Amino acid sequence: MSANVRARRPPSPIPSQPPRSQRFPTLTHSRSDADERRTLASKGYIPGRKPHPSGGVYVTSAEWKLLILITLIAVGIRLFRLSQPNSVVFDEVHFGKFASKYIKSQYFVDVHPPLAKLLITLAGFVFGYDGNFDFKDIGKVYERVPYIAMRLVPAILGVATVPLSYLTLRALDCRATTSVLAALFITFENGLITQSRHILLDSPLIFFTALTVFFWVGFCNEDKQQPFSDHWWLWLTLTGLSLGAVVSCKWVGLFTIATVGFSTVYQLWLLLGDMRVSARLFFRHFMARALCLILVPALFYMFMFWIHFAILSGSGDGDGFMSSEFQHTLRGRGMADTYADVAIGSVVTIRHVNTQGGYLHSHPHNYPTGSQQQQVTLYPHRDSNNDWRILNATTDGSEPQDWATLPLTYVAPGMRIKLRHAATDKALHSHDFRPPVSDVDFQNEVSAYGVPGYSGDMNDDWIFEIYEGSKKDPQSKRRLRTLRTHFRLRHALTGCYLFSHKVKLPDWAYEQQEVTCNKNAVLANSLWYVETADNVLLPPDAAKVNYRRPGFLSKFLELQQVMWTTNAGLTDRHTFDSRPDAWPRLRRGINFWVKDHKQIYLLGNPMVWWLSTAAVFSYIVVRGLLILRAKRGCKDFENTKVVKYDTLCGFLFLGWSLHYFPFFLMSRQLFLHHYFPALYFAILLSCGVFDLVTSTLRPRIRLQIAAVLVIIAIWNFIYLSPLAYGLPWTKAKCQNARWLKTWDFSCNDFYDSVSYDQYKGIDYTPQPSQIVPTPHGRGAVVVEGPVPIVSVDPNTLGKAEPGHDVFAENPHPDVKSDPAVEPVQYDPVVSDVKEISSVIEPSSSPGVESSSSQSAVESASGDSEAGTTSESSSQVEETTIAATLGVPQEDEAEAEKVRQELFPDGRR
Amino acid sequence: MSGVQDVRQRNKGKGINRDASGPSSAVDYDDHNVAYLPSRSYIESFLNTEEASAAVVAILTIIAFFTRFYKINHPDQVVFDEVHFGKFASYYIRREYYFDVHPPLAKLLFGLAGWFVGYDGHFDFENIGDSYTENHVPYVGLRALPAILGSLTVPIVYAIMKECGYSTIIAAFSAIIILFDNAHVAQSRLILLDATLIFFLSLTMYSYVRFKKLRYQEFSPQWWGWLLATGTFMACTWASKVNGILTVVAVGVAVLIDLWDILDYKKGHSMQYFWKHFIARAAGLIALPLVIYLSVFWVHLAILSNTGPGDAFMSPSFQETLRGNELLMKSHEIRYYDTVTIKHKDTQVYLHSHPERYPLKYDDGRISSQGQQVTGYGHEDSNNQWQIIPTKALPETGRGRIVRHEDVIQLLHVNTGTVLMTHDVASPLMATNEEFTTWPKDDHSRYNDTLFHLRLSDAAPGEAWKSKSGHFRLIHVPTKVAMWSHPTQLPDWAFKQQEINGNKNANEKGAVWYVNEIVDSQDPDLKAKLEEVEMKEPKRLNFFKKFGELQLLMLQHNAGLTASHPYASGPINWPFLLSGISFWTQNEGQKQIYLIGNIIGWWASVGGICIYIGILGADLLARRRGLEPIPDDVRNRLWNSTGFFIIVWAVHYFPFYLMSRQLFIHHYLPSHVASALVAGSVLSFVLSETINTPVSAWGPSVKPRPTTYADHGVKAPVMVAVFAIAMFSLYLFISPLTYGTPGLTGEQVNARRLLSSWTLHFAAKESGNI
């Protein structure tokens, strides 16, 4: 201890607070920092309980001033040139778009809960955004969008994280110097800066994580003093609310809940072991925590979705993900009432129950495989090709159209029926061919077959079986009732069930969903219901039905399920994705934006980042050693210092590991920014370690060490700041800044020198070779000299995290099924092509084996030694190609232009 | 065993007293024994005599053999995975190299069994349902091996329980769960690996229990013997099937816990003592198993010395060690101006080009270069021929004309007289990859775009390029993309041939090619060589290199088994027996084999685990509040003995949740054995709070404690008997599905579908016809 060397006021008791007892002479140490307390202790003033009731923090007025100063610095760092770039950056593509949709109340689905998006929308709304900008591509210049206001939301929350980190460490009983160090580390963390300057969700997430940690630490302090006081309840409730907010920003917030949860369980475990706590008191503790840490967050989370649904009342491009009942609640997607009864002769649309594939559908295109009869698919949109007429099949051989004259016969279980496609007049048919995709023994192909006037064969017959009806409509169990009856259709001859599953057909069926007849049908996937029914025989005043409107809770649960399945399904690769093991090493960043020879690249402050990782690992090593030593009988844990820092660092380490390790279990696409909540804990932990290491030093030296660390951090920050802010930079500086080979920002985008002439004047005019040169092709591949770099290709560079893309466009892209789209002008040509191709392709054996057809062509060209046959065949092919394309004049011209650009040296 | 005192004392004199409860100075404690004995019911004492125990185990074993061997010749057809494992046995007998994801021990044993019964390995086990009798395969001999091992598992399970100090009736209970389990029976009667795996697993557990019981006689010869036995059997488990590695983990966890206890300061051991223990275990449980595991592979590789269907998986240098391998026979150095055909390694298509051109505009609106198509084509054709053109000056003759690693070459398409080229235009199917096309050879305007770097895999600088064995990547010089292909067909305009494009990630998997054949050469020597076919001696390769390569491939392929299978099921279904596997069906007579367990036994086991967790949880909470509801001895038994079973169960079960490969219910069978043990010990706890103690052998340094005996009274035998009868009845009821005979009518099948999730064949339609 260096206490005796120090020149400082004698630690005499403060006169205003006379000692209360002889054994514990003073309580004034609460005013002093850790050093003074230790000094006091060495003089016999034993640390007792803190006198101040607030468990949260005790901050002196001088510290408040310091804190304000740091916050101001953070404001400067976070808000500096917030308006630049004035174009869309990375995932602003999505979150900006979502704000537009909130403002226009168009329903959308996203993998993240709504809170952060709502905040951004609020900012946009207040500043008069009308929702008319499409946020289509990264780099698109903003027009009439208050994007600065929208960016301010994450930026301000990012600023607020800085004082929170200070207060949290103070509440954890660290020294002011340590806390300042943490606050400055967070202020100058390039990654956090970059992330908080754009319309992204992570900055709110980190803020609420930090807020939760602060409240929780405050609560724990309070809990040690005086449980069930007003303050205690306040801190606990605030923790609960803030937990709700975290998880309402992103589901990653569940990890914060886990952190607090673990901590709570540990507290309760200790309480349980404390025999002074009666069972009743323990139960009160338990219930209070359950109420505030489970119920409050859950209600908060649901409330956010309530707001979400309230705002998104109109139909939008997220409809397709929701059930029909859900869609019915959206403005513009409602369905008119339809007849409740279905009889022979009714025209019906039939929907699949278990998938969102849609309606049983057929269109005048044939299967290229199997029977080569007309396709039957599931199609998600309303369309006249979804209409089927129910006919009676029991009257074998008699006229099929006699339904109009016969009395009304309701469709009842066991009835043998045919389904006739209204538009093409072909019957739903199944036979012993394998389906095109699910090519297995127990699946039969389903097709539409028949010619007008022909009553069809036995393979058109289906037995109608009711699976379940609605409880509220007892009729629906006895006969087919629209919307209420779930039924199966059994093929009369083969006994298989009409079936569909989430398998898409190839391009030739426009990626619609496959329909088969399955002998081992999974029950859920073989259930169908009638959505609309029309029958001329029914009087206009016959009973009608419609979808029941789902309540909030069922809508909420349905949306959770959709979000979950989609989130788990995001397994595509992205050019800048990374795996969790790379994050603590800061192996690679994310390219956010490249334009006008400037670049925004998400990369952390290497010094802060690596220091925090080192702290985490040193904690693991030291803690492991301590455990081993304890096992061998060393009494380390009787030392108060060890206990204090073990508790402090242990809590932060728990937070870090719970925010980090679960990512290893996720097979979905992951990005560097998923590490930020864990990084926050790691930075606090590194400062905790600093506090421990410097605990025996004199305050001045400690301050000096902290200053050196901060200066290095600032130097790092400045060195890499052009990437964080998208500032002008030079190629040479950029090359120098590439400390790791794996940092793949593309230096070639920068000019050789920052002469402002070069950067001036060209602002936001399209660049010749940087941006995609042609509307359809790709830009030049930049090959960097010696560095074996991952491709830097503008097309993939400027790509947002594609997770959200799943919802971005219509989920079921469909070209055809609209009968009007049926290309009239192509018709003769198309049929020509078909003839030619049928000449080329021998009517191949069943199975997709393309090789059989191609070998026919190939052997022809091969055998004749590249002679006449191949040439003639190539000619045929050329004409076919031209014919198929049927390119209109302007297309041709455009293509010619493109070709000129691609091959300036000329070709042809 | 520990039952009657005078038996014990007699044994003691003979020096074979390894028995658990044998106090070294039993006489001193006779008082205690006498004090306890009167409270024991007669039946309990009787059952725990050695004679009764031997009788019980004998009966169980006989029944086990009967159940496993009953109609083992039926069906005389290939069933389920016999397709694989039967085939592998044939390969061992024919000594042809094959590749499989599982380590070889169990398959070696099949080969041995086949050899023993005189099978010559002629049959290929191509399809499920192929007849054995028609093809004269001595399949009963092959099936007898797992049946024997499966039968022996039952007495071993009994012995484990017995050694852990449970009474005869409890041990019989655990053994019965395995004995009458339809899943174990079905799995043991066929040529499958699991019976071997489970056999060795139970032996490992048995040896470990024996080892652990000698913990007070550390470093005695018996202690060493059981330690080494544990290591040996553990290695055999591991070498039988790839999930045997979990057994290694389970034993590892148990050993770590054990060592952690030894490390405890309160035990008063020195660090030196700890290290001694540590090194002993490292030797017995790490070094020895490794040696055994390696030697199994050594035998495997030594036997499979001829070329076979597994060649293609291996690297060229490995393949050249196999007698008669194509690479060995036909690999030649390639010279400039040779005409070759080039094949894609993964998809086996030829690099192909034909005069047709890319369409101007694709369906998605992108524009092509309209250059000549370059595609992958699966069949031999003269359009697959390419000539290698040098980009440097060549000597007239000699070895200077050989193409080498890192050379820059051009490839000339012989039929059209154009050279291969790629450029910065998006490929037809992937906008991110470059289009491959060709360019007239006389037009030098785009010369640079036709240059390719030849990069051989694992090659030393200047290594010669060889046909067949020289796997290479072709890197485009200006844009650094690699020639790459993937199994996606181009549309009709390219005759549905496979797409070839330039991938920017040159290390991507699909970028490896090899020269299939040298069609024509200017070099007269080579031309002559191409004609003649000589028998070459296989090359030699270091065993460890071969082993390393094989091990790596096994892991990769195991992880790659992700295709869906109609009978695959997730781990959550397993303990509850929600789904089975259809092994075999025969329409004639409506016979089928459906792998499904005995639902009573399985649910009893799961129930046991749940009760165990409940008991321990309640005990922990109660202790926290200062109550001690369970006596210390009983509690220790629950923690240590049942805890070991739980570790084995959990380690063999939970890792499957992390695996994304195809999973089947038979992966749960090792865990099921462990859960049967848990069920037995939980039953013991539920019936009575008395236990046999102590079970560990006394050591010189340990103060002996009084002996106590478990007493379950009359209710235990009655309960177990009722349970056994119930198990047996259900076993009989389901047995037509297990043995594949007799056939069942639709209604009978419906009756046997105890859970709606079982997908049996030949079920009668539930919804009646009209």
XYZ file of N, CA, C and O in Angstrom, chain B residues 630-713:
336
model
N -32.913 -37.655 2.605
C -32.363 -38.934 2.168
C -31.102 -39.223 2.965
O -30.234 -38.357 3.078
N -30.971 -40.428 3.513
C -29.759 -40.760 4.259
C -28.522 -40.662 3.359
O -28.610 -40.867 2.142
N -27.399 -40.387 3.963
C -26.182 -40.126 3.198
C -25.786 -41.272 2.284
O -25.431 -41.059 1.122
N -25.871 -42.488 2.803
C -25.457 -43.644 1.996
C -26.283 -43.747 0.724
O -25.759 -43.914 -0.371
N -27.590 -43.625 0.909
C -28.491 -43.748 -0.234
C -28.244 -42.611 -1.213
O -28.233 -42.780 -2.430
N -28.013 -41.441 -0.634
C -27.792 -40.275 -1.467
C -26.506 -40.462 -2.289
O -26.478 -40.178 -3.489
N -25.478 -40.959 -1.647
C -24.230 -41.190 -2.388
C -24.438 -42.184 -3.508
O -23.887 -42.035 -4.596
N -25.240 -43.209 -3.228
C -25.504 -44.199 -4.272
C -26.186 -43.533 -5.459
O -25.823 -43.739 -6.612
N -27.179 -42.682 -5.136
C -27.890 -41.995 -6.211
C -26.939 -41.116 -7.008
O -26.999 -41.059 -8.233
N -26.086 -40.412 -6.314
C -25.182 -39.501 -7.023
C -24.141 -40.265 -7.826
O -23.905 -39.960 -8.994
N -23.529 -41.251 -7.207
C -22.352 -41.849 -7.840
C -22.714 -42.938 -8.831
O -22.286 -42.913 -9.978
N -23.526 -43.901 -8.380
C -23.812 -45.016 -9.268
C -24.833 -44.611 -10.329
O -24.567 -44.654 -11.530
N -26.005 -44.146 -9.892
C -27.012 -43.727 -10.863
C -26.496 -42.548 -11.676
O -26.783 -42.425 -12.863
N -25.717 -41.690 -11.020
C -25.152 -40.547 -11.727
C -24.293 -40.978 -12.901
O -24.345 -40.372 -13.978
N -23.532 -42.045 -12.710
C -22.706 -42.553 -13.813
C -23.592 -43.007 -14.976
O -23.327 -42.689 -16.136
N -24.671 -43.723 -14.648
C -25.576 -44.156 -15.720
C -26.181 -42.957 -16.444
O -26.329 -42.956 -17.664
N -26.525 -41.960 -15.644
C -27.132 -40.764 -16.244
C -26.137 -40.073 -17.171
O -26.485 -39.605 -18.247
N -24.875 -40.042 -16.752
C -23.855 -39.429 -17.617
C -23.790 -40.201 -18.930
O -23.792 -39.618 -20.013
N -23.757 -41.524 -18.825
C -23.685 -42.331 -20.047
C -24.901 -42.062 -20.912
O -24.801 -41.851 -22.121
N -26.060 -42.005 -20.278
C -27.281 -41.760 -21.029
C -27.224 -40.395 -21.722
O -27.459 -40.285 -22.919
N -26.888 -39.361 -20.951
C -26.933 -38.002 -21.482
C -25.882 -37.813 -22.568
O -26.158 -37.204 -23.612
N -24.698 -38.367 -22.356
C -23.638 -38.161 -23.338
C -23.956 -38.904 -24.632
O -23.585 -38.464 -25.718
N -24.689 -40.009 -24.524
C -25.042 -40.719 -25.749
C -26.307 -40.183 -26.389
O -26.749 -40.694 -27.405
N -26.916 -39.216 -25.741
C -28.196 -38.734 -26.263
C -28.126 -37.281 -26.719
O -28.395 -36.979 -27.887
N -27.727 -36.360 -25.849
C -27.868 -34.948 -26.170
C -27.019 -34.462 -27.346
O -27.448 -33.589 -28.077
N -25.819 -35.005 -27.552
C -25.062 -34.510 -28.706
C -25.809 -34.652 -30.025
O -25.552 -33.906 -30.969
N -26.768 -35.562 -30.090
C -27.494 -35.704 -31.354
C -28.306 -34.460 -31.687
O -28.621 -34.219 -32.839
N -28.650 -33.699 -30.649
C -29.387 -32.473 -30.933
C -28.545 -31.493 -31.744
O -29.067 -30.644 -32.437
N -27.241 -31.617 -31.606
C -26.369 -30.680 -32.315
C -26.048 -31.153 -33.727
O -25.481 -30.410 -34.507
N -26.389 -32.393 -34.017
C -25.997 -32.921 -35.324
C -27.089 -32.620 -36.324
O -28.265 -32.836 -36.064
N -26.657 -32.181 -37.477
C -27.674 -31.915 -38.486
C -27.770 -33.074 -39.466
O -28.479 -32.993 -40.438
N -27.031 -34.155 -39.215
C -27.097 -35.270 -40.158
C -28.390 -36.061 -39.952
O -29.147 -35.835 -39.020
N -28.610 -36.990 -40.865
C -29.743 -37.896 -40.780
C -29.695 -38.683 -39.476
O -28.696 -39.304 -39.163
N -30.776 -38.680 -38.733
C -30.766 -39.397 -37.470
C -31.897 -40.416 -37.450
O -32.978 -40.176 -37.974
N -31.637 -41.543 -36.806
C -32.634 -42.601 -36.727
C -32.788 -43.027 -35.281
O -31.904 -42.819 -34.452
N -33.880 -43.720 -35.033
C -34.166 -44.099 -33.651
C -33.102 -45.065 -33.131
O -32.826 -45.109 -31.940
N -32.454 -45.844 -34.012
C -31.479 -46.784 -33.466
C -30.251 -46.069 -32.900
O -29.453 -46.677 -32.209
N -30.114 -44.778 -33.179
C -29.032 -44.038 -32.526
C -29.273 -43.900 -31.031
O -28.382 -43.551 -30.279
N -30.519 -44.135 -30.613
C -30.831 -43.983 -29.188
C -30.546 -45.265 -28.419
O -30.504 -45.245 -27.191
N -30.343 -46.375 -29.087
C -30.234 -47.650 -28.365
C -29.137 -47.657 -27.290
O -29.384 -48.171 -26.197
N -27.937 -47.121 -27.536
C -26.960 -47.085 -26.434
C -27.509 -46.331 -25.226
O -27.376 -46.786 -24.085
N -28.152 -45.192 -25.485
C -28.738 -44.448 -24.375
C -29.819 -45.265 -23.698
O -30.006 -45.166 -22.487
N -30.536 -46.043 -24.484
C -31.614 -46.832 -23.900
C -31.063 -47.836 -22.900
O -31.655 -48.060 -21.850
N -29.923 -48.439 -23.216
C -29.305 -49.366 -22.270
C -29.002 -48.637 -20.963
O -29.334 -49.111 -19.870
N -28.418 -47.437 -21.096
C -28.097 -46.680 -19.884
C -29.367 -46.321 -19.135
O -29.398 -46.358 -17.890
N -30.425 -45.978 -19.869
C -31.648 -45.574 -19.178
C -32.290 -46.757 -18.470
O -32.942 -46.590 -17.435
N -32.082 -47.985 -19.011
C -32.592 -49.169 -18.310
C -31.884 -49.323 -16.966
O -32.503 -49.672 -15.961
N -30.589 -49.025 -16.945
C -29.844 -49.091 -15.687
C -30.366 -48.051 -14.700
O -30.549 -48.325 -13.514
N -30.634 -46.844 -15.224
C -31.172 -45.797 -14.359
C -32.507 -46.258 -13.787
O -32.763 -46.115 -12.582
N -33.340 -46.829 -14.662
C -34.666 -47.255 -14.209
C -34.528 -48.267 -13.075
O -35.245 -48.185 -12.073
N -33.585 -49.207 -13.213
C -33.390 -50.196 -12.164
C -33.016 -49.541 -10.846
O -33.605 -49.820 -9.795
N -32.060 -48.625 -10.897
C -31.611 -48.056 -9.627
C -32.690 -47.173 -9.021
O -32.821 -47.101 -7.800
N -33.463 -46.501 -9.877
C -34.546 -45.684 -9.337
C -35.601 -46.581 -8.700
O -36.130 -46.268 -7.631
N -35.875 -47.702 -9.336
C -36.845 -48.630 -8.758
C -36.369 -49.069 -7.378
O -37.143 -49.121 -6.423
N -35.094 -49.377 -7.287
C -34.531 -49.787 -6.013
C -34.764 -48.714 -4.953
O -35.162 -48.992 -3.835
N -34.555 -47.460 -5.352
C -34.721 -46.360 -4.400
C -36.178 -46.198 -4.003
O -36.505 -45.960 -2.843
N -37.062 -46.347 -4.991
C -38.475 -46.131 -4.719
C -39.009 -47.223 -3.797
O -39.810 -46.955 -2.903
N -38.534 -48.450 -4.008
C -39.075 -49.561 -3.229
C -38.608 -49.522 -1.781
O -39.353 -49.859 -0.878
N -37.378 -49.142 -1.587
C -36.870 -49.241 -0.218
C -35.683 -48.321 -0.055
O -34.945 -48.056 -1.002
N -35.529 -47.806 1.161
C -34.385 -46.924 1.400
C -33.177 -47.696 1.878
O -32.234 -47.120 2.395
N -33.215 -49.017 1.743
C -32.048 -49.792 2.149
C -31.216 -50.123 0.916
O -31.749 -50.315 -0.173
N -29.926 -50.131 1.094
C -29.049 -50.499 -0.019
C -27.976 -51.454 0.484
O -27.710 -51.518 1.680
N -27.401 -52.158 -0.466
C -26.221 -52.946 -0.148
C -25.042 -52.009 -0.047
O -24.722 -51.293 -0.999
N -24.422 -51.996 1.070
C -23.247 -51.140 1.198
C -22.284 -51.789 2.165
O -22.711 -52.489 3.081
N -21.037 -51.574 2.062
C -20.374 -50.900 0.940
C -20.168 -51.843 -0.238
O -20.161 -53.042 -0.040
N -20.029 -51.267 -1.407
C -19.779 -52.114 -2.566
C -18.311 -52.112 -2.961
O -17.845 -53.033 -3.609
N -17.610 -51.042 -2.628
C -16.203 -50.995 -3.033
C -15.352 -51.902 -2.144
O -15.639 -52.064 -0.969
N -14.329 -52.431 -2.783
C -13.424 -53.291 -2.008
C -12.607 -52.430 -1.054
O -12.195 -51.319 -1.400
N -12.398 -52.912 0.156
C -11.611 -52.149 1.120
C -10.151 -52.111 0.710
O -9.610 -53.075 0.222
N -9.549 -51.011 1.004
C -8.110 -50.927 0.809
C -7.431 -50.895 2.160
O -8.109 -50.795 3.187
N -6.128 -50.949 2.150
C -5.399 -50.978 3.419
C -5.580 -49.696 4.219
O -5.571 -49.723 5.445
N -5.773 -48.577 3.544
C -5.767 -47.304 4.252
C -7.160 -46.872 4.691
O -7.321 -45.804 5.239
N -8.165 -47.679 4.398
C -9.526 -47.223 4.648
C -10.089 -47.904 5.871
O -9.953 -49.109 6.048
N -10.736 -47.088 6.652
C -11.368 -47.644 7.834
C -12.657 -48.342 7.395
O -13.510 -47.722 6.763
N -12.802 -49.628 7.721
C -13.996 -50.337 7.256
C -15.244 -49.795 7.943
O -15.180 -49.273 9.053
N -16.325 -49.938 7.228
C -17.602 -49.492 7.773
C -18.529 -50.702 7.883
O -18.311 -51.717 7.226
N -19.543 -50.590 8.692
C -20.469 -51.725 8.818
C -21.184 -52.000 7.501
O -21.428 -51.101 6.711
N -21.506 -53.245 7.299
C -22.191 -53.655 6.087
C -23.694 -53.532 6.299
O -24.194 -53.903 7.354
N -24.381 -53.036 5.312
C -25.834 -53.067 5.363
C -26.336 -53.774 4.121
O -25.611 -53.895 3.125
N -27.558 -54.229 4.181
C -28.106 -54.967 3.045
C -29.401 -54.340 2.597
O -30.191 -53.839 3.384
N -29.598 -54.398 1.294
C -30.864 -53.928 0.763
C -31.954 -54.913 1.105
O -31.729 -56.119 1.155
N -33.125 -54.407 1.367
C -34.244 -55.290 1.639
C -35.486 -54.732 0.970
O -36.049 -53.734 1.400
N -35.843 -55.358 -0.119
C -37.028 -54.894 -0.827
C -38.256 -55.707 -0.466
O -39.323 -55.462 -0.994
N -38.059 -56.717 0.365
C -39.199 -57.509 0.781
C -39.813 -58.302 -0.350
O -39.189 -58.537 -1.393
